[in-house]
Short mmCIF file of C-alpha atoms in Angstrom, two decimals:
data_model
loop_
_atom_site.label_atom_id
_atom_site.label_comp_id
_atom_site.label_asym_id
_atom_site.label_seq_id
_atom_site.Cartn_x
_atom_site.Cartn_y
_atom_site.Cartn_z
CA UNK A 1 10.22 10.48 23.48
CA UNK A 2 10.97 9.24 19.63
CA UNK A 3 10.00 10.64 16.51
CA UNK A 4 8.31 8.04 14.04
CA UNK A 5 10.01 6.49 11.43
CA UNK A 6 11.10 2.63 10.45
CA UNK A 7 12.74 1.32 13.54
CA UNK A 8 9.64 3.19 15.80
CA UNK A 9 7.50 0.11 16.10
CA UNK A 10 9.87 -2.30 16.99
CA UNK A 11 12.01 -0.03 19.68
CA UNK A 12 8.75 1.21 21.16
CA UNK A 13 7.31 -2.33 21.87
CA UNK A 14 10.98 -3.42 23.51
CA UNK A 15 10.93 -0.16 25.64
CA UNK A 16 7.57 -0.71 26.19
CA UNK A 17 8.25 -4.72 27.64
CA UNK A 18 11.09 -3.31 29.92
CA UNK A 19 8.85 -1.06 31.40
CA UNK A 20 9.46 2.68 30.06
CA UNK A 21 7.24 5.08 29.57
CA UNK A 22 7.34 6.35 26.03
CA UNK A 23 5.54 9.02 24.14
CA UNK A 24 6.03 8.78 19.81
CA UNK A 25 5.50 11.80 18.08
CA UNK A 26 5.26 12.94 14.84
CA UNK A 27 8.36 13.11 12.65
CA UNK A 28 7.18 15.92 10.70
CA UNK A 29 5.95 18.45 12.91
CA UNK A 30 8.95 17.82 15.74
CA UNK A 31 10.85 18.49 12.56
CA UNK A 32 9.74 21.71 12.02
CA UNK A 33 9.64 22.56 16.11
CA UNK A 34 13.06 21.26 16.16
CA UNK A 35 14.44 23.46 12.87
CA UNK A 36 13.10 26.06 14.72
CA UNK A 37 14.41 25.76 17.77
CA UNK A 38 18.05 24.76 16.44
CA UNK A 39 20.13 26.02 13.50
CA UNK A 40 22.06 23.16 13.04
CA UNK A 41 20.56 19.69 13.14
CA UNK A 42 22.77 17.12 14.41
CA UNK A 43 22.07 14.47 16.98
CA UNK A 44 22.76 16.41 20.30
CA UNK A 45 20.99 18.94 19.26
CA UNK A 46 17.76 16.96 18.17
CA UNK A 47 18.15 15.20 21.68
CA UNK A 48 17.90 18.43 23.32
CA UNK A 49 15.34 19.66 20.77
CA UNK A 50 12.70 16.36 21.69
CA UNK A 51 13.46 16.95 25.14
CA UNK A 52 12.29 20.64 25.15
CA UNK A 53 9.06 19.45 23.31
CA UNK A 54 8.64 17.04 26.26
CA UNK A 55 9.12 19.63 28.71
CA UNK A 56 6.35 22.24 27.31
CA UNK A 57 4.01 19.07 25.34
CA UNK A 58 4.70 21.25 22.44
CA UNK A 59 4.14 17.63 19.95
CA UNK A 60 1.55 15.59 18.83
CA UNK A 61 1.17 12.02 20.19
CA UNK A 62 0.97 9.67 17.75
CA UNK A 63 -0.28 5.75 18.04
CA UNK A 64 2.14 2.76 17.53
CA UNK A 65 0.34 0.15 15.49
CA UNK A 66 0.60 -3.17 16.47
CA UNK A 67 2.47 -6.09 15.15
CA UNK A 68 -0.97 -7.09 13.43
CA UNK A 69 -1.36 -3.85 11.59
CA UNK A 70 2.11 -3.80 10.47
CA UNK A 71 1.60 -7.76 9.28
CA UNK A 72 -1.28 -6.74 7.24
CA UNK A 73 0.42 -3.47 5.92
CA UNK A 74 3.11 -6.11 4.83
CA UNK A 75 1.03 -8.08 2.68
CA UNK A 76 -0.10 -5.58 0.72
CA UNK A 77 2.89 -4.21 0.14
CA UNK A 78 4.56 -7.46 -1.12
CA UNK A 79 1.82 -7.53 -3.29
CA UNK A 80 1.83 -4.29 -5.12
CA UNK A 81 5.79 -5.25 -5.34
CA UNK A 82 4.58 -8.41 -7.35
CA UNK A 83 1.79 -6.66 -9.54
CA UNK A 84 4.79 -4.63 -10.19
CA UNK A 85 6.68 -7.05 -11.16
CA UNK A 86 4.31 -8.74 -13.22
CA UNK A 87 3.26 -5.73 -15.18
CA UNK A 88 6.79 -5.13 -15.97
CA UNK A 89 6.94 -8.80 -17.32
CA UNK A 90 4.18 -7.94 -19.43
CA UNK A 91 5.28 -5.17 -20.96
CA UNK A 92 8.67 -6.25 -21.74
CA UNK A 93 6.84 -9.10 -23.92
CA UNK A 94 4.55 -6.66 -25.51
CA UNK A 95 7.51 -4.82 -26.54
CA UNK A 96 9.40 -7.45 -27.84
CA UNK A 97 6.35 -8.67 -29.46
CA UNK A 98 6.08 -5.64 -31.27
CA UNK A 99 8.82 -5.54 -33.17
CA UNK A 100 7.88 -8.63 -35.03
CA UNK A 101 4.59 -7.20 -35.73
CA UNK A 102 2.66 -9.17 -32.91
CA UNK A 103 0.40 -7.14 -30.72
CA UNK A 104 -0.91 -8.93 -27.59
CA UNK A 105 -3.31 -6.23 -27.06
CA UNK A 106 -4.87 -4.96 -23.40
CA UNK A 107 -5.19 -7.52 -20.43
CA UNK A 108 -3.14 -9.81 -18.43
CA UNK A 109 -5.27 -13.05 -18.39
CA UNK A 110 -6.17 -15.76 -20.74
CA UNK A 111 -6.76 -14.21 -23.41
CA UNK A 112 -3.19 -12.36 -23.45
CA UNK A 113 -1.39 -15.50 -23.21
CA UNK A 114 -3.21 -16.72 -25.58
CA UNK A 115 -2.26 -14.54 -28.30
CA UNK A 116 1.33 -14.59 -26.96
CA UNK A 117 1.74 -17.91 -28.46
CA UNK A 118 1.92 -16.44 -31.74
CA UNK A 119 5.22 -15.25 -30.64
CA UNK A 120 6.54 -18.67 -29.31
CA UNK A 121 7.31 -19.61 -33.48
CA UNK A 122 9.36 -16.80 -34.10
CA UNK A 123 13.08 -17.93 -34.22
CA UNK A 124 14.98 -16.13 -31.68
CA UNK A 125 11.72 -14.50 -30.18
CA UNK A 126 10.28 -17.35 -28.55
CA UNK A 127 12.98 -18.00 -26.68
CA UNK A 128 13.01 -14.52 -25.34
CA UNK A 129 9.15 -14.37 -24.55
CA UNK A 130 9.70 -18.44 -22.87
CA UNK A 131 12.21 -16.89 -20.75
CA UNK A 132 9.58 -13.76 -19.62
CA UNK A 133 6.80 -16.15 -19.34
CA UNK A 134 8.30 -18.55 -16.77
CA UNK A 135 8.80 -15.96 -13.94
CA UNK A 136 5.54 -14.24 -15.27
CA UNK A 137 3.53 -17.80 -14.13
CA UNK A 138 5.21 -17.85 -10.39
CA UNK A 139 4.67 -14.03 -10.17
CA UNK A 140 0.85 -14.99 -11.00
CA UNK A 141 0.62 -18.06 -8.52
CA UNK A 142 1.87 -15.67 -5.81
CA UNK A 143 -0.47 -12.97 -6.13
CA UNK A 144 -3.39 -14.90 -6.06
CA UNK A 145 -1.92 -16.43 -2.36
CA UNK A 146 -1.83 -13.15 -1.35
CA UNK A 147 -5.47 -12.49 -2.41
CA UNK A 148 -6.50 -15.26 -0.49
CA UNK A 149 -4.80 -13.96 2.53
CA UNK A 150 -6.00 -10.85 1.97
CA UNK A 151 -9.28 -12.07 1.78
CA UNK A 152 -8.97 -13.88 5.09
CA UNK A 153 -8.17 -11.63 6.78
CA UNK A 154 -11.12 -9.17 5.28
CA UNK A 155 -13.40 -12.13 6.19
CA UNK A 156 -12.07 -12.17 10.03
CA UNK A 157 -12.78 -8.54 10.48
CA UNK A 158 -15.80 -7.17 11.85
CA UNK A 159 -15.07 -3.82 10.47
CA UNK A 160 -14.34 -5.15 7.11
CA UNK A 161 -17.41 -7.12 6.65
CA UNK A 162 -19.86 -4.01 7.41
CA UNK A 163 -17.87 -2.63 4.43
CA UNK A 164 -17.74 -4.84 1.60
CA UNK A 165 -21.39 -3.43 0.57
CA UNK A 166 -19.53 -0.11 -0.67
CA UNK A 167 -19.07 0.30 -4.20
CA UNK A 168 -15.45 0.10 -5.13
CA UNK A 169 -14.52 -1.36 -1.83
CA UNK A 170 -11.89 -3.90 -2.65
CA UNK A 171 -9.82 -7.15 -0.67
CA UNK A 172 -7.29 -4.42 -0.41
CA UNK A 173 -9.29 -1.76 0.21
CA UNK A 174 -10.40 -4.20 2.93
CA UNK A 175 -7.47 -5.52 4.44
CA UNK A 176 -5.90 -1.47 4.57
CA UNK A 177 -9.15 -0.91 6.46
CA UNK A 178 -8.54 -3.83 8.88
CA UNK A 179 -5.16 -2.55 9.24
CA UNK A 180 -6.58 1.10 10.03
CA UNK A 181 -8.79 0.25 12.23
CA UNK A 182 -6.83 -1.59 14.33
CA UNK A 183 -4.48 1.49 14.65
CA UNK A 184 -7.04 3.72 15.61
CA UNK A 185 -8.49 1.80 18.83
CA UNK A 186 -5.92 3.64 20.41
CA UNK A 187 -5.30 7.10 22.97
CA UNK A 188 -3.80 8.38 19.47
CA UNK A 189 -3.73 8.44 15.80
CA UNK A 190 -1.00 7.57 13.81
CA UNK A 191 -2.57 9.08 10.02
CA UNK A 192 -4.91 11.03 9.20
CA UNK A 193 -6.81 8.04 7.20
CA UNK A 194 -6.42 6.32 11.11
CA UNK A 195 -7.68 8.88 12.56
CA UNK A 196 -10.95 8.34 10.54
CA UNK A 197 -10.74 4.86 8.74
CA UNK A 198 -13.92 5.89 7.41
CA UNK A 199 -12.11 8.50 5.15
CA UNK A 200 -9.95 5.59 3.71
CA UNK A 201 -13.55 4.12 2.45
CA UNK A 202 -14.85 7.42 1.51
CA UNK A 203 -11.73 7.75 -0.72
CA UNK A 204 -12.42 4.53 -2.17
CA UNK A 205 -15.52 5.25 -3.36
CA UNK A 206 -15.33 8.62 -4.09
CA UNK A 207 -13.02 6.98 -7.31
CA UNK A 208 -14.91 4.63 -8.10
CA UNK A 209 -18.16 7.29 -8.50
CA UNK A 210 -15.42 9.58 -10.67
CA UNK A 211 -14.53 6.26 -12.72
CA UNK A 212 -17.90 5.45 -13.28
CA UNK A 213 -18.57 8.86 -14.27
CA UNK A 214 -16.16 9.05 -16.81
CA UNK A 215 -16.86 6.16 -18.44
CA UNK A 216 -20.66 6.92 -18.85
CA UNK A 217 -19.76 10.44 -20.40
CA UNK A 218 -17.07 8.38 -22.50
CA UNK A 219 -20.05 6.29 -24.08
CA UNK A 220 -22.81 8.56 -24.31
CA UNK A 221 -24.71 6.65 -21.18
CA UNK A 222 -26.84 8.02 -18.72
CA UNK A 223 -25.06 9.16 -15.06
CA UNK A 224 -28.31 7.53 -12.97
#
């Protein structure tokens, strides 16, 4: 028995080529059995702690998602990390921008670079918002390669395409879905969105119906 966490995935898939009957749990609640149990947590104890939950099947079973699900998680996550970085480029030159007077405005496409060439003139300025920009263009060339991927792998799954009619339903939206689907086809459930990856769309459009709400009382429009 092993509580989830990082290393889970990987050690559970070599125990699980050698042969060895495993059982993952969840971190959380086997935390609280085990604080219970044990006033003092420290790696004996938890040992013995798991092992008592074994013993009575006091724990919930939770699923191991495969290397796919975990490959698609990854994506995504290297590219909020590059959105991240990118919008941090961004405003760093709207800031420096500032100070000289020059507002780039709202948006990160054309039309923002465009009026960041004002900025290239300045003495001492453009050099700074050069030096931001060149990064900025990679950072922009690698997000769209993970869209594309992203979008592959919406396009491959079944699942995925039965969703893209939703309003508010996303490549990323998508490619989570793939990835939560793929978890659940399992004895057990690893989240509570993979429990129901239907929830996970739900959510999604849920905020887009409160965006779009908003935005009609913003502007005096009509909800229908």
């Amino acid at each position: 028995m092993i509580e989830t966490g990082r290393m889970t995935p990987w050690v559970a898939r070599g125990l699980h080529a050698l042969g060895v009957a495993i059982v993952c749990v969840d971190a959380r609640q086997a935390h609280q059995s085990l604080k219970a149990m044990k006033a003092n947590k420290t790696d004996p104890h938890d040992a013995a702690g798991l092992a008592q939950l074994a013993r009575t099947g006091f724990y919930k079973e939770v699923h191991v998602k495969s290397p796919t699900s975990h490959g698609v998680r990854s994506v995504i996550t290297a590219r909020a990390h590059l959105v991240e970085a990118r919008v941090r480029l961004d405003n760093a030159i709207r800031g420096l921008c500032a100070t000289f007077g020059i507002r780039p405005g709202a948006g990160q496409g054309a039309r923002f670079l465009v009026r960041v060439q004002a900025a290239i003139a300045v003495p001492g300025l453009g050099e700074a918002v050069a030096a931001l920009l060149r990064p900025r263009v990679g950072l922009v060339d690698e997000i769209r390669q993970m869209d594309r991927e992203l979008k592959a792998i919406s396009i491959t799954s079944p699942p995925c395409q039965a969703l893209m009619s939703i309003p508010g339903v996303g490549v990323q939206t998508l490619a989570s879905a793939s990835a939560a689907v793929a978890a659940a086809i399992g004895p057990a459930n690893s989240t509570g969105l993979a429990r129901s990856p239907s929830r996970a769309t739900a959510l999604s459009a849920s905020s887009y119906t409160k965006q779009r709400t908003r935005s009609c009382l913003a502007r005096g429009r009509p909800l229908h």
